[in-house]
Amino acid sequence: MYEIACELLKSLDEFEKKYGRTSELLKIQSVFEKFKKNYELLREIKKSNAELKKTYDTTIEGWGKALELRDSETEGHSHGVMDFAVKLAKEMGLNDEEIQIISRGALLHDIGKIGIPNAILLKQDALTEDEQKIMNQHPTFGYEMLKEISYLQPAAAAVYSHHERWDGKGYPQSLKGEKIPLSARIVAVANHWDAHLHDRPNQKAWTREKVIKDLQEKSGKMFDPEIVKVFLGKVIDNEG
Ligand SMILES: [Fe+2]
Ligand SMILES: [Fe+2]
């Protein structure tokens, strides 16, 4: 359309040179000039938006790396959770905007661990009750980090609620069922999958079969049963 408008303006110029300027010609020229200017403006806005989005995503990647530098044993975990959460969101038919929110929430879900002391974060043995209480603050720390950043506010819900449980026995708010934001329910399943498939500071990796069985057992207790069904039926299935 833009190219057509440019061509038409050129033809109108030629017409003006040959036959002189008429009020009708001026009207048509002004309509096409306006169209051309609006189109150029729109193109500039689109370019700026794309650059802004790139800046946002690079900033988030940087934070993810900062966490992985603190906690090298979980290196790759944030990206693993993001990949599975996005696959799950797509299989559930969510739209592009919702998928982007889930992608950012998944990548940053454990970002609050930056605020957990090394003695607890990197401890090889099981945590004591008091240490576990401190560790369980990481969703709140993460939420506090992100809630004031406007472009991350939608993703902050997934960060805050990724350890809530379907039966209401999770933390930090003990939310139950669909009161837990959908993004957080999706990240919770992806997180469980990726975390148990890899070695962690105080637990060896499980086999794929063991994680599948565990997800089946915890469906409807810890996790949204619909999400587990899609995950095991479609996401894992597609993985082969
Ligand atoms: Fe977590
Ligand atoms: Fe995690």
CSV table of C-alpha atoms and ligand atoms in Angstrom, one decimal:
chain,number,residue,atom,x,y,z
A,1,MET,CA,0.0,0.0,0.0
A,2,TYR,CA,2.8,2.4,0.9
A,3,GLU,CA,4.6,1.8,-2.4
A,4,ILE,CA,1.3,2.3,-4.3
A,5,ALA,CA,0.7,5.7,-2.5
A,6,CYS,CA,4.3,6.8,-3.4
A,7,GLU,CA,3.7,5.8,-7.1
A,8,LEU,CA,0.4,7.6,-7.1
A,9,LEU,CA,1.9,10.8,-5.7
A,10,LYS,CA,4.6,10.7,-8.4
A,11,SER,CA,1.9,10.4,-11.1
A,12,LEU,CA,0.0,13.2,-9.5
A,13,ASP,CA,3.1,15.4,-9.7
A,14,GLU,CA,3.5,14.6,-13.4
A,15,PHE,CA,-0.2,15.3,-13.9
A,16,GLU,CA,0.3,18.7,-12.2
A,17,LYS,CA,3.3,19.6,-14.4
A,18,LYS,CA,1.3,18.8,-17.5
A,19,TYR,CA,-2.1,20.2,-16.8
A,20,GLY,CA,-1.5,22.7,-13.9
A,21,ARG,CA,-2.8,22.7,-10.4
A,22,THR,CA,-6.5,22.2,-9.7
A,23,SER,CA,-8.3,22.2,-6.3
A,24,GLU,CA,-9.3,18.5,-6.9
A,25,LEU,CA,-5.7,17.6,-7.6
A,26,LEU,CA,-4.6,19.3,-4.4
A,27,LYS,CA,-7.2,17.4,-2.4
A,28,ILE,CA,-6.1,14.0,-3.8
A,29,GLN,CA,-2.5,14.9,-3.2
A,30,SER,CA,-3.1,15.9,0.4
A,31,VAL,CA,-5.0,12.6,1.1
A,32,PHE,CA,-2.1,10.5,-0.2
A,33,GLU,CA,0.5,12.7,1.5
A,34,LYS,CA,-1.3,12.1,4.8
A,35,PHE,CA,-1.5,8.4,4.2
A,36,LYS,CA,2.3,8.3,3.4
A,37,LYS,CA,3.2,10.3,6.5
A,38,ASN,CA,1.0,8.1,8.8
A,39,TYR,CA,2.5,5.0,7.3
A,40,GLU,CA,6.0,6.2,7.9
A,41,LEU,CA,5.1,7.2,11.5
A,42,LEU,CA,3.7,3.7,12.1
A,43,ARG,CA,6.8,2.1,10.7
A,44,GLU,CA,9.0,4.2,13.1
A,45,ILE,CA,6.8,3.3,16.1
A,46,LYS,CA,7.0,-0.4,15.2
A,47,LYS,CA,10.8,-0.2,14.9
A,48,SER,CA,11.0,1.5,18.3
A,49,ASN,CA,8.7,-1.1,19.9
A,50,ALA,CA,10.9,-3.9,18.5
A,51,GLU,CA,14.0,-2.2,19.9
A,52,LEU,CA,12.4,-1.7,23.3
A,53,LYS,CA,11.2,-5.3,23.4
A,54,LYS,CA,14.8,-6.4,22.6
A,55,THR,CA,16.1,-4.2,25.4
A,56,TYR,CA,13.6,-5.6,27.9
A,57,ASP,CA,14.4,-9.2,26.9
A,58,THR,CA,18.2,-8.6,27.1
A,59,THR,CA,17.8,-7.1,30.6
A,60,ILE,CA,15.8,-10.2,31.8
A,61,GLU,CA,18.4,-12.5,30.3
A,62,GLY,CA,21.1,-10.5,32.3
A,63,TRP,CA,19.2,-11.1,35.5
A,64,GLY,CA,18.8,-14.8,34.8
A,65,LYS,CA,22.6,-15.0,34.2
A,66,ALA,CA,23.2,-13.1,37.5
A,67,LEU,CA,21.2,-15.8,39.4
A,68,GLU,CA,23.0,-18.7,37.5
A,69,LEU,CA,26.4,-17.1,38.5
A,70,ARG,CA,25.3,-17.4,42.2
A,71,ASP,CA,23.9,-20.8,41.8
A,72,SER,CA,25.8,-22.7,39.1
A,73,GLU,CA,24.3,-26.1,39.9
A,74,THR,CA,21.0,-24.8,38.7
A,75,GLU,CA,22.5,-23.3,35.5
A,76,GLY,CA,20.2,-23.8,32.6
A,77,HIS,CA,17.2,-24.3,35.0
A,78,SER,CA,15.6,-21.0,34.2
A,79,HIS,CA,15.8,-21.6,30.5
A,80,GLY,CA,14.6,-25.1,30.9
A,81,VAL,CA,11.5,-24.0,32.8
A,82,MET,CA,10.9,-21.3,30.2
A,83,ASP,CA,11.0,-23.7,27.3
A,84,PHE,CA,8.6,-26.2,28.9
A,85,ALA,CA,6.2,-23.4,30.2
A,86,VAL,CA,6.1,-21.9,26.7
A,87,LYS,CA,5.4,-25.3,25.0
A,88,LEU,CA,2.7,-25.9,27.6
A,89,ALA,CA,1.1,-22.5,27.1
A,90,LYS,CA,1.0,-23.0,23.3
A,91,GLU,CA,-0.6,-26.5,23.7
A,92,MET,CA,-3.2,-24.8,26.0
A,93,GLY,CA,-4.1,-22.4,23.2
A,94,LEU,CA,-3.0,-19.2,25.0
A,95,ASN,CA,-2.5,-16.1,22.8
A,96,ASP,CA,0.9,-14.5,22.0
A,97,GLU,CA,0.6,-11.9,24.7
A,98,GLU,CA,-0.1,-14.5,27.4
A,99,ILE,CA,2.7,-16.7,26.1
A,100,GLN,CA,5.1,-13.8,26.4
A,101,ILE,CA,4.1,-13.1,30.0
A,102,ILE,CA,4.5,-16.8,30.9
A,103,SER,CA,7.9,-16.9,29.1
A,104,ARG,CA,9.2,-13.9,31.2
A,105,GLY,CA,7.6,-15.2,34.4
A,106,ALA,CA,9.2,-18.7,33.8
A,107,LEU,CA,12.6,-17.3,33.1
A,108,LEU,CA,12.5,-15.1,36.3
A,109,HIS,CA,10.6,-17.5,38.5
A,110,ASP,CA,13.5,-18.1,40.9
A,111,ILE,CA,15.1,-14.7,40.6
A,112,GLY,CA,14.3,-14.0,44.3
A,113,LYS,CA,17.0,-16.6,45.2
A,114,ILE,CA,19.5,-13.8,44.6
A,115,GLY,CA,18.4,-12.7,48.1
A,116,ILE,CA,19.0,-16.1,49.8
A,117,PRO,CA,22.4,-16.5,51.6
A,118,ASN,CA,24.9,-18.9,50.0
A,119,ALA,CA,25.0,-21.1,53.1
A,120,ILE,CA,21.3,-22.0,52.4
A,121,LEU,CA,21.2,-21.6,48.6
A,122,LEU,CA,24.2,-23.9,48.0
A,123,LYS,CA,23.8,-26.3,51.0
A,124,GLN,CA,24.5,-29.9,50.0
A,125,ASP,CA,22.5,-31.4,52.9
A,126,ALA,CA,18.8,-31.2,53.6
A,127,LEU,CA,17.8,-27.7,54.9
A,128,THR,CA,16.7,-27.3,58.5
A,129,GLU,CA,13.2,-26.0,59.2
A,130,ASP,CA,14.5,-22.5,59.8
A,131,GLU,CA,16.6,-22.6,56.7
A,132,GLN,CA,13.6,-23.9,54.6
A,133,LYS,CA,11.6,-20.9,55.9
A,134,ILE,CA,14.2,-18.5,54.6
A,135,MET,CA,14.4,-20.4,51.3
A,136,ASN,CA,10.6,-20.2,51.0
A,137,GLN,CA,10.9,-16.4,50.9
A,138,HIS,CA,12.4,-16.5,47.4
A,139,PRO,CA,9.0,-16.0,45.6
A,140,THR,CA,8.3,-13.0,47.7
A,141,PHE,CA,11.8,-11.5,47.1
A,142,GLY,CA,11.3,-12.0,43.4
A,143,TYR,CA,7.9,-10.4,43.4
A,144,GLU,CA,9.3,-7.4,45.4
A,145,MET,CA,12.0,-7.1,42.7
A,146,LEU,CA,9.6,-7.0,39.8
A,147,LYS,CA,6.3,-5.5,41.0
A,148,GLU,CA,7.3,-1.9,40.4
A,149,ILE,CA,8.6,-2.5,36.8
A,150,SER,CA,5.7,-1.9,34.6
A,151,TYR,CA,6.6,-4.2,31.7
A,152,LEU,CA,7.3,-7.1,34.2
A,153,GLN,CA,4.2,-6.6,36.4
A,154,PRO,CA,2.1,-9.2,34.5
A,155,ALA,CA,5.0,-11.7,34.8
A,156,ALA,CA,5.4,-11.0,38.6
A,157,ALA,CA,2.3,-13.1,39.3
A,158,ALA,CA,4.0,-16.2,38.0
A,159,VAL,CA,7.1,-15.4,40.1
A,160,TYR,CA,5.1,-14.8,43.3
A,161,SER,CA,2.8,-17.8,43.1
A,162,HIS,CA,5.0,-20.6,41.5
A,163,HIS,CA,5.1,-22.5,44.8
A,164,GLU,CA,1.4,-22.3,45.5
A,165,ARG,CA,-0.3,-25.7,45.4
A,166,TRP,CA,-3.7,-26.7,43.8
A,167,ASP,CA,-4.9,-28.0,47.3
A,168,GLY,CA,-4.0,-24.7,49.0
A,169,LYS,CA,-1.0,-26.1,51.0
A,170,GLY,CA,1.6,-24.1,49.1
A,171,TYR,CA,3.3,-20.7,49.8
A,172,PRO,CA,3.5,-17.8,50.2
A,173,GLN,CA,-0.3,-17.1,50.2
A,174,SER,CA,-1.8,-20.6,50.5
A,175,LEU,CA,-3.9,-19.8,47.4
A,176,LYS,CA,-6.1,-22.7,46.2
A,177,GLY,CA,-7.2,-24.0,42.8
A,178,GLU,CA,-8.0,-21.4,40.2
A,179,LYS,CA,-7.3,-18.6,42.7
A,180,ILE,CA,-3.7,-19.3,41.7
A,181,PRO,CA,-2.8,-17.3,38.6
A,182,LEU,CA,-2.8,-19.5,35.5
A,183,SER,CA,0.7,-18.4,34.6
A,184,ALA,CA,1.9,-19.6,38.0
A,185,ARG,CA,0.1,-23.0,37.6
A,186,ILE,CA,1.9,-23.5,34.3
A,187,VAL,CA,5.3,-22.5,35.6
A,188,ALA,CA,4.8,-24.8,38.6
A,189,VAL,CA,4.5,-27.9,36.4
A,190,ALA,CA,7.4,-26.9,34.1
A,191,ASN,CA,9.5,-26.1,37.2
A,192,HIS,CA,8.8,-29.5,38.8
A,193,TRP,CA,9.7,-31.3,35.6
A,194,ASP,CA,13.0,-29.4,34.9
A,195,ALA,CA,14.1,-29.3,38.6
A,196,HIS,CA,13.8,-33.1,39.1
A,197,LEU,CA,15.4,-34.1,35.8
A,198,HIS,CA,18.7,-32.4,36.8
A,199,ASP,CA,21.0,-32.7,39.8
A,200,ARG,CA,20.4,-30.1,42.5
A,201,PRO,CA,22.5,-29.0,45.5
A,202,ASN,CA,20.7,-31.5,47.8
A,203,GLN,CA,19.1,-34.0,45.4
A,204,LYS,CA,20.2,-36.2,42.6
A,205,ALA,CA,18.4,-36.1,39.3
A,206,TRP,CA,15.4,-38.5,38.9
A,207,THR,CA,14.7,-40.6,35.8
A,208,ARG,CA,12.1,-39.3,33.3
A,209,GLU,CA,9.7,-42.1,34.3
A,210,LYS,CA,10.0,-41.2,38.0
A,211,VAL,CA,9.1,-37.6,37.3
A,212,ILE,CA,6.2,-38.6,35.1
A,213,LYS,CA,4.9,-40.9,37.9
A,214,ASP,CA,5.4,-38.2,40.5
A,215,LEU,CA,3.5,-35.6,38.4
A,216,GLN,CA,0.6,-38.1,38.0
A,217,GLU,CA,0.5,-38.7,41.7
A,218,LYS,CA,0.6,-35.0,42.5
A,219,SER,CA,-2.0,-34.0,39.9
A,220,GLY,CA,-5.0,-32.5,41.7
A,221,LYS,CA,-3.0,-32.2,44.9
A,222,MET,CA,0.0,-30.1,44.1
A,223,PHE,CA,-0.7,-29.2,40.5
A,224,ASP,CA,-3.7,-28.2,38.3
A,225,PRO,CA,-4.9,-31.6,36.9
A,226,GLU,CA,-5.8,-30.0,33.5
A,227,ILE,CA,-2.3,-28.6,33.1
A,228,VAL,CA,-0.7,-32.0,34.1
A,229,LYS,CA,-2.9,-33.7,31.5
A,230,VAL,CA,-1.8,-31.4,28.7
A,231,PHE,CA,1.8,-31.6,29.8
A,232,LEU,CA,2.0,-35.4,29.9
A,233,GLY,CA,-0.3,-35.9,27.0
A,234,LYS,CA,1.0,-33.3,24.6
A,235,VAL,CA,4.2,-31.6,25.7
A,236,ILE,CA,6.1,-34.7,26.8
A,237,ASP,CA,4.5,-36.7,24.0
A,238,ASN,CA,5.8,-34.3,21.4
A,239,GLU,CA,9.3,-34.5,22.9
A,240,GLY,CA,9.4,-38.2,22.1
B,1,FE,FE,11.2,-21.6,43.1
B,2,FE,FE,12.9,-23.4,40.0
